[in-house]
Short mmCIF file of C-alpha atoms in Angstrom, two decimals:
data_model
loop_
_atom_site.label_atom_id
_atom_site.label_comp_id
_atom_site.label_asym_id
_atom_site.label_seq_id
_atom_site.Cartn_x
_atom_site.Cartn_y
_atom_site.Cartn_z
CA UNK A 204 -11.17 -46.05 -61.17
CA UNK A 205 -15.10 -45.04 -60.19
CA UNK A 206 -17.27 -47.84 -60.66
CA UNK A 207 -20.02 -46.10 -58.79
CA UNK A 208 -22.12 -42.85 -58.63
CA UNK A 209 -21.56 -40.46 -56.30
CA UNK A 210 -24.90 -37.72 -55.62
CA UNK A 211 -24.49 -35.25 -52.50
CA UNK A 212 -28.03 -33.62 -51.11
CA UNK A 213 -27.02 -30.18 -49.94
CA UNK A 214 -29.02 -26.62 -48.77
CA UNK A 215 -29.29 -24.73 -46.38
CA UNK A 216 -30.59 -25.72 -42.37
CA UNK A 217 -34.30 -26.53 -43.21
CA UNK A 218 -34.20 -27.50 -46.70
CA UNK A 219 -35.37 -31.13 -46.12
CA UNK A 220 -32.16 -33.01 -48.11
CA UNK A 221 -32.55 -35.76 -45.20
CA UNK A 222 -35.96 -36.91 -45.68
CA UNK A 223 -35.09 -35.90 -49.94
CA UNK A 224 -31.89 -38.33 -49.46
CA UNK A 225 -34.34 -41.16 -48.17
CA UNK A 226 -37.17 -40.65 -50.66
CA UNK A 227 -34.01 -41.53 -52.83
CA UNK A 228 -32.80 -44.03 -51.97
CA UNK A 229 -34.90 -45.73 -51.51
CA UNK A 230 -36.22 -45.43 -55.49
CA UNK A 231 -32.81 -46.21 -55.94
CA UNK A 232 -32.98 -49.15 -54.57
CA UNK A 233 -36.75 -50.41 -56.10
CA UNK A 234 -34.65 -50.05 -59.49
CA UNK A 235 -31.78 -52.58 -58.01
CA UNK A 236 -28.92 -50.43 -57.04
CA UNK A 237 -26.88 -51.40 -54.69
CA UNK A 238 -26.91 -48.02 -52.41
CA UNK A 239 -25.07 -46.03 -49.30
CA UNK A 240 -27.01 -43.64 -47.65
CA UNK A 241 -24.72 -41.12 -45.01
CA UNK A 242 -23.77 -37.98 -43.90
CA UNK A 243 -21.73 -35.30 -42.69
CA UNK A 244 -20.64 -34.68 -40.36
CA UNK A 245 -20.98 -37.99 -39.16
CA UNK A 246 -21.04 -41.36 -41.32
CA UNK A 247 -18.07 -43.54 -39.27
CA UNK A 248 -17.96 -43.69 -35.16
CA UNK A 249 -14.96 -41.42 -35.70
CA UNK A 250 -16.56 -39.18 -37.18
CA UNK A 251 -20.02 -38.77 -35.26
CA UNK A 252 -18.03 -39.09 -32.04
CA UNK A 253 -17.08 -35.34 -33.71
CA UNK A 254 -20.37 -33.84 -34.94
CA UNK A 255 -21.86 -34.02 -31.66
CA UNK A 256 -18.74 -31.42 -31.17
CA UNK A 257 -19.60 -29.51 -33.98
CA UNK A 258 -22.93 -29.51 -33.05
CA UNK A 259 -23.58 -29.47 -29.84
CA UNK A 260 -25.09 -25.87 -28.40
CA UNK A 261 -22.42 -24.91 -25.94
CA UNK A 262 -19.67 -26.24 -27.82
CA UNK A 263 -17.19 -23.03 -28.19
CA UNK A 264 -15.12 -23.68 -31.39
CA UNK A 265 -13.14 -21.17 -33.22
CA UNK A 266 -13.96 -20.73 -37.38
CA UNK A 267 -10.59 -22.23 -37.82
CA UNK A 268 -10.91 -25.38 -35.50
CA UNK A 269 -14.54 -25.79 -36.77
CA UNK A 270 -13.12 -25.96 -40.48
CA UNK A 271 -10.36 -28.10 -39.56
CA UNK A 272 -13.19 -30.26 -37.67
CA UNK A 273 -15.18 -30.63 -41.13
CA UNK A 274 -12.47 -31.59 -42.78
CA UNK A 275 -10.65 -34.14 -40.46
CA UNK A 276 -14.56 -35.60 -40.20
CA UNK A 277 -14.11 -35.63 -44.06
CA UNK A 278 -11.23 -37.70 -44.90
CA UNK A 279 -12.46 -40.52 -42.69
CA UNK A 280 -15.65 -40.74 -44.05
CA UNK A 281 -13.99 -40.91 -47.29
CA UNK A 282 -11.40 -43.12 -47.10
CA UNK A 283 -13.25 -45.15 -44.49
CA UNK A 284 -16.64 -45.49 -46.44
CA UNK A 285 -17.44 -43.38 -49.59
CA UNK A 286 -14.48 -44.63 -51.12
CA UNK A 287 -14.56 -48.24 -51.04
CA UNK A 288 -18.19 -48.06 -51.59
CA UNK A 289 -17.98 -46.39 -55.27
CA UNK A 290 -14.89 -48.39 -55.84
CA UNK A 291 -17.24 -51.92 -55.38
CA UNK A 292 -19.76 -50.17 -57.53
CA UNK A 293 -22.76 -48.95 -55.25
CA UNK A 294 -24.71 -45.82 -55.23
CA UNK A 295 -23.79 -42.93 -52.32
CA UNK A 296 -26.26 -40.85 -51.58
CA UNK A 297 -24.40 -38.05 -48.65
CA UNK A 298 -25.73 -35.40 -46.58
CA UNK A 299 -23.66 -32.98 -46.86
CA UNK A 300 -20.24 -32.82 -48.26
CA UNK A 301 -17.61 -30.32 -50.00
CA UNK A 302 -19.63 -27.62 -50.81
CA UNK A 303 -21.31 -27.38 -46.64
CA UNK A 304 -18.09 -25.71 -45.74
CA UNK A 305 -17.53 -23.14 -48.95
CA UNK A 306 -21.31 -22.31 -47.69
CA UNK A 307 -20.99 -22.57 -44.28
CA UNK A 308 -16.52 -21.75 -43.67
CA UNK A 309 -16.21 -19.60 -46.42
CA UNK A 310 -19.25 -17.77 -46.68
CA UNK A 311 -21.12 -17.73 -43.34
CA UNK A 312 -17.77 -17.59 -41.55
CA UNK A 313 -15.48 -15.62 -43.83
CA UNK A 314 -12.86 -18.68 -44.11
CA UNK A 315 -10.59 -18.00 -46.84
CA UNK A 316 -12.06 -19.26 -50.30
CA UNK A 317 -8.81 -20.55 -51.74
CA UNK A 318 -7.85 -22.35 -48.62
CA UNK A 319 -10.75 -24.50 -48.33
CA UNK A 320 -10.92 -25.74 -52.13
CA UNK A 321 -7.37 -26.67 -51.52
CA UNK A 322 -8.75 -28.51 -47.51
CA UNK A 323 -11.91 -29.95 -49.03
CA UNK A 324 -9.33 -32.08 -52.17
CA UNK A 325 -6.73 -33.67 -49.43
CA UNK A 326 -9.56 -34.72 -46.92
CA UNK A 327 -11.50 -35.85 -50.22
CA UNK A 328 -8.29 -37.41 -51.89
CA UNK A 329 -9.21 -35.64 -54.58
CA UNK A 330 -13.41 -37.15 -55.05
CA UNK A 331 -16.14 -34.70 -56.28
CA UNK A 332 -19.62 -35.71 -56.35
CA UNK A 333 -20.82 -37.36 -59.80
CA UNK A 334 -24.46 -34.51 -59.49
CA UNK A 335 -25.30 -32.51 -55.92
CA UNK A 336 -28.93 -31.48 -55.32
CA UNK A 337 -28.94 -28.39 -53.84
CA UNK A 338 -32.34 -27.52 -52.19
CA UNK A 339 -32.39 -24.00 -52.29
CA UNK A 340 -34.93 -22.70 -49.98
CA UNK A 341 -35.67 -18.73 -48.59
CA UNK A 342 -33.62 -18.73 -45.90
CA UNK A 343 -36.50 -17.08 -42.96
CA UNK A 344 -37.91 -20.40 -44.57
CA UNK A 345 -35.71 -23.33 -43.65
CA UNK A 346 -35.18 -21.52 -39.98
CA UNK A 347 -38.50 -22.08 -39.21
CA UNK A 348 -38.46 -25.66 -40.34
CA UNK A 349 -34.81 -26.08 -38.24
CA UNK A 350 -36.27 -24.22 -35.59
CA UNK A 351 -39.19 -26.26 -34.92
CA UNK A 352 -36.64 -29.40 -34.63
CA UNK A 353 -34.38 -27.95 -32.51
CA UNK A 354 -31.26 -26.09 -32.96
CA UNK A 355 -28.00 -27.06 -33.12
CA UNK A 356 -24.77 -24.86 -32.92
CA UNK A 357 -24.92 -22.99 -36.20
CA UNK A 358 -28.60 -22.92 -36.48
CA UNK A 359 -28.10 -20.66 -33.03
CA UNK A 360 -25.98 -18.60 -35.79
CA UNK A 361 -28.09 -15.01 -35.99
CA UNK A 362 -29.63 -14.28 -39.98
CA UNK A 363 -26.64 -12.35 -40.78
CA UNK A 364 -24.74 -15.95 -40.98
CA UNK A 365 -27.19 -17.70 -42.49
CA UNK A 366 -28.52 -15.38 -44.67
CA UNK A 367 -24.42 -15.42 -45.92
CA UNK A 368 -24.72 -19.40 -46.31
CA UNK A 369 -27.39 -19.20 -48.66
CA UNK A 370 -25.77 -16.70 -51.09
CA UNK A 371 -22.83 -19.59 -50.58
CA UNK A 372 -25.31 -22.08 -52.18
CA UNK A 373 -26.32 -20.10 -54.87
CA UNK A 374 -22.86 -19.18 -55.86
CA UNK A 375 -21.32 -22.47 -56.15
CA UNK A 376 -24.50 -23.26 -58.15
CA UNK A 377 -22.84 -20.90 -60.89
CA UNK A 378 -19.46 -22.12 -60.48
CA UNK A 379 -20.45 -25.81 -60.73
CA UNK A 380 -23.60 -25.41 -63.32
CA UNK A 381 -23.02 -29.04 -64.86
CA UNK A 382 -22.51 -30.82 -61.09
CA UNK A 383 -24.55 -29.00 -59.47
CA UNK A 384 -28.74 -29.33 -60.09
CA UNK A 385 -31.15 -26.55 -58.27
CA UNK A 386 -34.22 -28.15 -57.40
CA UNK A 387 -37.15 -25.26 -55.36
CA UNK A 388 -38.15 -27.84 -52.69
CA UNK A 389 -41.32 -26.31 -53.64
CA UNK A 390 -44.69 -28.91 -53.67
CA UNK A 391 -45.71 -31.83 -51.60
CA UNK A 392 -42.81 -34.31 -50.55
CA UNK A 393 -43.84 -35.74 -52.99
CA UNK A 394 -43.24 -33.50 -55.61
CA UNK A 395 -40.03 -32.88 -54.68
CA UNK A 396 -38.48 -35.82 -54.60
CA UNK A 397 -40.07 -36.98 -58.17
CA UNK A 398 -38.49 -33.72 -59.55
CA UNK A 399 -35.00 -35.25 -58.24
CA UNK A 400 -35.29 -38.40 -59.67
CA UNK A 401 -36.25 -37.30 -63.06
CA UNK A 402 -32.39 -35.07 -62.23
CA UNK A 403 -30.69 -37.81 -61.14
CA UNK A 404 -32.17 -40.44 -63.95
CA UNK A 405 -30.72 -38.22 -66.41
CA UNK A 406 -27.38 -38.01 -64.90
CA UNK A 407 -27.47 -41.59 -63.92
CA UNK A 408 -28.66 -42.60 -67.62
CA UNK A 409 -31.20 -45.36 -66.20
CA UNK A 410 -33.14 -46.16 -69.13
CA UNK A 411 -37.31 -45.68 -69.64
CA UNK A 412 -37.50 -49.53 -69.49
CA UNK A 413 -35.49 -49.65 -66.13
CA UNK A 414 -38.38 -47.32 -64.90
#
């Protein structure tokens, strides 16, 4: 039985999820929560090795192979890190998880979403996040940010691909409104962080006296 809490941060490239994951972890640590931060693809020795292949600009990977590599990374991360942490009462904060595969491989690549849902369920052993923060940035703004730091293989895809990915995230938010909470990354980093924390505090039922 789950004892901890599982939070994912997701969104199109350049949405600021890495920055916000760090800030959220810091805030929760200050409230004495035991935090584990991780990311997809990656988070374990095996998955980080595959990450380098998946994101290297010169890697040539077919859509199906790409899908299966992401699912393999997810299976390893879930089994090795996420489930043990949750079962020991920790709060897990993960940059991207199964939603990203629906958005990128389902909508972006046009692969069968029903098959992806089934593969996600196998890779995660049925685990779903308790809360997903979806940073809803415009494709144009997100790509500008991503390109400024250097493009990886997926960021090198054309505008139409990224537009489809954005549509995928919007579709997911509409399909799972109880789990996925949309945050517009407008304002300062601190203002965005505060909005995210307020959502997390409500979902985790963090009482005012603890704040």
